[in-house]
CSV table of C-alpha atoms and ligand atoms in Angstrom, one decimal:
chain,number,residue,atom,x,y,z
A,1,MET,CA,-11.7,-13.6,-18.7
A,2,LEU,CA,-8.3,-13.0,-19.0
A,3,ASP,CA,-7.3,-12.1,-22.7
A,4,ALA,CA,-4.3,-13.3,-24.8
A,5,MET,CA,-1.6,-11.0,-23.4
A,6,ALA,CA,-2.8,-11.2,-19.8
A,7,SER,CA,-2.4,-15.3,-20.3
A,8,ALA,CA,1.4,-14.1,-22.0
A,9,LEU,CA,2.1,-12.8,-18.4
A,10,LEU,CA,0.4,-15.8,-16.6
A,11,ASP,CA,2.7,-18.0,-18.9
A,12,THR,CA,6.0,-16.1,-17.8
A,13,PRO,CA,8.1,-17.7,-15.3
A,14,VAL,CA,8.7,-15.6,-12.5
A,15,ALA,CA,12.3,-15.4,-12.7
A,16,ILE,CA,12.0,-13.2,-15.9
A,17,ARG,CA,11.8,-9.9,-15.8
A,18,PRO,CA,8.2,-8.7,-16.6
A,19,ARG,CA,7.4,-7.5,-20.1
A,20,SER,CA,5.7,-4.1,-20.1
A,21,ALA,CA,3.4,-5.4,-23.2
A,22,ASP,CA,2.2,-8.0,-21.0
A,23,VAL,CA,1.5,-5.9,-18.1
A,24,ARG,CA,-0.5,-3.5,-20.1
A,25,GLY,CA,-2.5,-6.3,-21.3
A,26,ALA,CA,-3.1,-7.9,-17.9
A,27,ALA,CA,-4.2,-4.5,-16.8
A,28,ALA,CA,-6.7,-4.3,-20.0
A,29,ALA,CA,-8.3,-7.7,-19.0
A,30,LEU,CA,-8.4,-7.0,-15.5
A,31,GLU,CA,-9.8,-3.3,-15.7
A,32,GLY,CA,-13.3,-3.2,-14.0
A,33,ALA,CA,-12.9,-6.8,-12.4
A,34,PRO,CA,-14.2,-7.1,-9.0
A,35,ALA,CA,-11.0,-6.8,-6.3
A,36,GLU,CA,-11.4,-10.4,-5.2
A,37,ASP,CA,-10.6,-11.8,-9.4
A,38,ILE,CA,-7.5,-9.3,-9.4
A,39,VAL,CA,-6.1,-10.8,-6.0
A,40,GLY,CA,-6.6,-14.0,-7.1
A,41,TRP,CA,-5.5,-13.8,-10.1
A,42,ALA,CA,-2.2,-12.0,-9.1
A,43,ALA,CA,-2.2,-15.0,-6.1
A,44,GLU,CA,-2.6,-17.8,-8.5
A,45,ARG,CA,-0.1,-15.8,-11.3
A,46,PHE,CA,2.9,-15.1,-8.2
A,47,GLY,CA,2.3,-17.1,-5.4
A,48,GLY,CA,4.8,-17.1,-2.5
A,49,GLY,CA,6.3,-14.3,-4.8
A,50,LEU,CA,3.4,-12.0,-4.2
A,51,VAL,CA,3.3,-9.3,-1.0
A,52,LEU,CA,0.7,-7.0,0.2
A,53,ALA,CA,2.2,-3.8,1.2
A,54,SER,CA,0.1,-2.1,4.1
A,55,SER,CA,0.2,1.3,5.8
A,56,PHE,CA,-2.6,0.0,8.5
A,57,GLN,CA,-5.1,3.2,7.7
A,58,ASP,CA,-7.1,0.9,6.8
A,59,CYS,CA,-7.6,-3.1,6.5
A,60,VAL,CA,-10.1,-3.1,3.4
A,61,LEU,CA,-7.3,-4.5,1.1
A,62,LEU,CA,-6.4,-6.7,3.8
A,63,ASP,CA,-9.7,-8.2,4.1
A,64,VAL,CA,-10.4,-8.3,0.5
A,65,ALA,CA,-6.8,-10.5,0.1
A,66,LEU,CA,-6.4,-12.6,2.9
A,67,GLY,CA,-9.9,-13.4,1.8
A,68,VAL,CA,-8.6,-15.1,-1.3
A,69,ALA,CA,-5.1,-15.9,-0.6
A,70,PRO,CA,-4.7,-16.3,3.5
A,71,ALA,CA,-1.2,-17.2,3.3
A,72,LEU,CA,-0.3,-14.1,1.6
A,73,GLN,CA,2.7,-12.4,3.6
A,74,VAL,CA,1.6,-8.5,4.8
A,75,VAL,CA,4.6,-6.3,5.0
A,76,PHE,CA,3.8,-3.4,7.3
A,77,LEU,CA,7.1,-0.3,6.9
A,78,ASP,CA,7.4,0.6,10.7
A,79,THR,CA,8.8,4.0,9.6
A,80,GLN,CA,9.4,4.8,13.8
A,81,TYR,CA,7.3,7.8,13.3
A,82,HIS,CA,3.7,6.5,13.2
A,83,PHE,CA,1.0,7.8,15.5
A,84,PRO,CA,0.6,5.6,18.7
A,85,GLU,CA,-2.9,5.1,17.0
A,86,THR,CA,-1.6,3.5,14.3
A,87,LEU,CA,0.6,0.8,16.0
A,88,GLU,CA,-2.9,0.0,18.0
A,89,TYR,CA,-5.2,-0.3,15.1
A,90,MET,CA,-1.9,-2.9,13.5
A,91,ASP,CA,-2.5,-4.8,16.7
A,92,ARG,CA,-6.3,-4.7,17.0
A,93,VAL,CA,-6.2,-5.7,13.0
A,94,ARG,CA,-3.6,-8.4,13.6
A,95,ARG,CA,-6.1,-10.3,16.5
A,96,ARG,CA,-8.7,-10.2,13.5
A,97,TYR,CA,-6.8,-12.0,11.4
A,98,ASP,CA,-4.0,-14.9,11.4
A,99,MET,CA,-1.7,-13.3,9.0
A,100,ASP,CA,1.7,-13.6,7.9
A,101,LEU,CA,3.0,-10.0,8.8
A,102,ARG,CA,6.4,-8.9,8.6
A,103,ILE,CA,7.3,-5.5,9.9
A,104,VAL,CA,10.3,-3.9,8.4
A,105,ARG,CA,12.6,-1.2,10.3
A,106,PRO,CA,14.5,1.4,8.9
A,107,ARG,CA,18.5,1.0,9.2
A,108,VAL,CA,19.0,4.0,10.7
A,109,ALA,CA,17.9,5.6,14.1
A,110,PRO,CA,15.2,7.9,14.5
A,111,ASP,CA,16.7,11.4,13.9
A,112,ASP,CA,15.4,14.7,12.5
A,113,ARG,CA,16.1,14.3,9.2
A,114,TRP,CA,12.1,15.2,8.7
A,115,ARG,CA,12.5,18.6,9.7
A,116,ARG,CA,15.0,19.4,6.8
A,117,ASP,CA,14.9,16.9,4.1
A,118,LEU,CA,11.4,15.1,3.7
A,119,ASP,CA,12.7,13.1,0.4
A,120,SER,CA,15.9,12.0,2.3
A,121,CYS,CA,13.3,10.9,5.1
A,122,CYS,CA,11.1,8.9,3.1
A,123,ALA,CA,14.2,7.2,1.4
A,124,VAL,CA,15.5,6.0,4.3
A,125,ARG,CA,12.1,5.1,6.3
A,126,LYS,CA,10.4,3.7,4.0
A,127,VAL,CA,11.7,3.2,0.0
A,128,GLU,CA,15.0,1.5,1.0
A,129,PRO,CA,13.1,-0.7,3.8
A,130,LEU,CA,10.2,-1.9,0.9
A,131,ASP,CA,12.7,-2.4,-1.2
A,132,ARG,CA,14.3,-5.2,1.2
A,133,ALA,CA,10.8,-6.5,1.9
A,134,LEU,CA,10.6,-7.3,-1.7
A,135,GLU,CA,14.0,-8.4,-2.6
A,136,GLY,CA,13.5,-11.3,-4.5
A,137,ARG,CA,9.6,-11.6,-5.0
A,138,ALA,CA,7.8,-10.9,-8.1
A,139,ALA,CA,5.1,-9.0,-7.5
A,140,TRP,CA,3.4,-6.4,-4.5
A,141,MET,CA,-0.2,-5.0,-3.6
A,142,SER,CA,-0.9,-1.8,-2.6
A,143,GLY,CA,-4.1,-0.2,-1.9
A,144,LEU,CA,-4.0,2.7,-4.3
A,145,ARG,CA,-6.8,4.2,-5.6
A,146,ARG,CA,-7.5,6.7,-8.3
A,147,ALA,CA,-10.4,8.7,-6.0
A,148,ASP,CA,-7.6,9.0,-3.4
A,149,SER,CA,-6.0,12.4,-5.4
A,150,ALA,CA,-5.6,13.6,-8.6
A,151,ALA,CA,-2.0,12.6,-8.7
A,152,ARG,CA,-3.0,9.0,-8.3
A,153,ALA,CA,-6.2,9.4,-11.2
A,154,ASP,CA,-4.7,7.1,-13.6
A,155,THR,CA,-3.6,4.4,-11.2
A,156,PRO,CA,-4.0,1.3,-13.1
A,157,VAL,CA,-4.8,-2.3,-11.6
A,158,VAL,CA,-2.0,-3.8,-12.8
A,159,THR,CA,1.7,-1.8,-13.7
A,160,LEU,CA,5.2,-2.2,-14.1
A,161,ASP,CA,7.1,-1.3,-11.1
A,162,GLU,CA,10.1,-0.4,-13.4
A,163,ARG,CA,12.7,0.5,-11.0
A,164,ARG,CA,12.0,-2.4,-8.9
A,165,GLY,CA,11.6,-4.8,-11.7
A,166,LEU,CA,8.2,-6.1,-10.6
A,167,VAL,CA,4.4,-6.4,-11.3
A,168,LYS,CA,2.6,-3.9,-9.0
A,169,VAL,CA,-1.1,-4.8,-8.6
A,170,ASN,CA,-3.7,-2.2,-7.5
A,171,PRO,CA,-7.3,-4.5,-7.0
A,172,LEU,CA,-8.9,-1.5,-5.4
A,173,ALA,CA,-7.6,1.0,-8.0
A,174,THR,CA,-11.1,1.5,-9.3
A,175,TRP,CA,-13.0,2.0,-6.1
A,176,SER,CA,-14.5,5.2,-4.8
A,177,ASP,CA,-14.7,6.6,-1.2
A,178,ALA,CA,-18.1,4.8,-1.1
A,179,ASP,CA,-16.9,1.9,-2.1
A,180,VAL,CA,-14.5,1.6,0.7
A,181,GLN,CA,-17.2,3.0,3.0
A,182,ARG,CA,-19.4,0.2,2.0
A,183,TYR,CA,-17.3,-2.7,2.1
A,184,ALA,CA,-16.1,-1.6,5.4
A,185,ALA,CA,-19.3,-1.6,6.6
A,186,GLU,CA,-20.7,-5.0,5.3
A,187,ARG,CA,-17.5,-6.8,6.4
A,188,ASP,CA,-17.8,-4.7,9.9
A,189,LEU,CA,-14.1,-3.9,9.5
A,190,PRO,CA,-11.9,-2.3,12.4
A,191,VAL,CA,-11.7,1.3,11.8
A,192,HIS,CA,-8.8,3.4,12.3
A,193,PRO,CA,-8.9,5.9,15.2
A,194,LEU,CA,-7.8,8.7,13.6
A,195,ALA,CA,-10.8,8.8,10.9
A,196,ALA,CA,-13.2,10.2,12.8
A,197,ARG,CA,-10.8,12.9,13.8
A,198,GLY,CA,-10.8,13.8,10.3
A,199,TYR,CA,-7.7,12.1,9.1
A,200,THR,CA,-8.5,10.6,6.0
A,201,SER,CA,-5.2,9.3,4.8
A,202,VAL,CA,-2.4,8.5,7.3
A,203,GLY,CA,0.9,8.6,7.3
A,204,CYS,CA,4.0,9.6,10.1
A,205,TRP,CA,3.1,12.0,12.2
A,206,PRO,CA,5.2,14.9,11.5
A,207,CYS,CA,4.0,14.8,8.0
A,208,THR,CA,-0.1,14.3,8.7
A,209,ARG,CA,-2.6,16.4,9.2
A,210,ALA,CA,-6.5,16.0,9.7
A,211,VAL,CA,-8.4,17.8,6.3
A,212,ALA,CA,-11.0,20.1,6.6
A,213,PRO,CA,-14.5,19.1,4.9
A,214,GLY,CA,-14.2,18.9,1.1
A,215,GLU,CA,-10.1,18.6,0.8
A,216,ASP,CA,-8.9,16.3,-1.1
A,217,ALA,CA,-8.1,13.2,1.0
A,218,ARG,CA,-4.5,13.3,0.8
A,219,ALA,CA,-4.4,17.3,1.4
A,220,GLY,CA,-2.8,16.7,4.9
A,221,ARG,CA,-0.1,14.8,3.9
A,222,TRP,CA,3.3,17.0,3.8
A,223,LYS,CA,0.9,19.9,4.1
A,224,GLY,CA,2.7,23.0,2.7
A,225,THR,CA,5.2,21.4,0.9
A,226,ASP,CA,5.0,20.4,-2.7
A,227,LYS,CA,5.7,16.5,-1.9
A,228,THR,CA,2.4,14.3,-2.3
A,229,GLU,CA,4.0,11.2,-2.4
A,230,CYS,CA,6.8,9.3,-0.4
A,231,GLY,CA,8.7,7.3,-3.4
A,232,LEU,CA,6.9,3.8,-2.7
A,233,HIS,CA,4.7,3.9,-5.8
A,234,LEU,CA,6.9,5.9,-8.3
B,1,LIG,FE1,10.0,10.9,7.2
B,1,LIG,FE2,7.2,12.1,7.1
B,1,LIG,FE3,8.5,10.3,5.0
B,1,LIG,FE4,7.5,9.3,7.3
B,1,LIG,S1,6.4,10.6,6.2
B,1,LIG,S2,9.1,8.8,6.3
B,1,LIG,S3,8.5,11.4,8.7
B,1,LIG,S4,9.4,12.5,5.4
């Protein structure tokens, strides 16, 4: 199924920084492929160098990925500002899967940074901990979808995380909200407790609000500011 460009990436030793042309080739080859196949490609290509980052706002990608690659390491960034419901949900999901879960915390104690400098707060509570979690790895997976928001409409299935020199894989990039709901129902997946209260996207409690019907799914994140992303996906 993979074309020559994707095969070139397959043949590239992990230690060598991935070339953008090969990554683009892999993205083209895997566009429209089932999420299981995308995870399978990444697991075969990167082996133990692959990590899945989950925010535990749902467990769809986790269910897909662990079904294909049960030994995959799952990373959760404990910013110290998660809703109690998210931590409870994580424990619930953890009981369902026998997974290698790594919880990574910031190097700084809780403070009031989020009140005065959102970017700085995300930098020390999300970006630096993820950088640490990805040290020595070759690739990481996230649950980013094009349907999440206008800013994510061009999300590739496979891309280059240029800042970290890693390949980034987004197996659910082409999934609609309905695809996610259908999959979760078919697999009888646990649902985040805040979903029923209008939280269509769940992050840290100081920066997350419920959204009104018809609003963008991520409209409740950093509401009232011009911030739309935490910096993990740049
Ligand atoms: Fe800080 Fe808010 Fe970013 Fe969480 S989402 S790390 S509280 S600025």
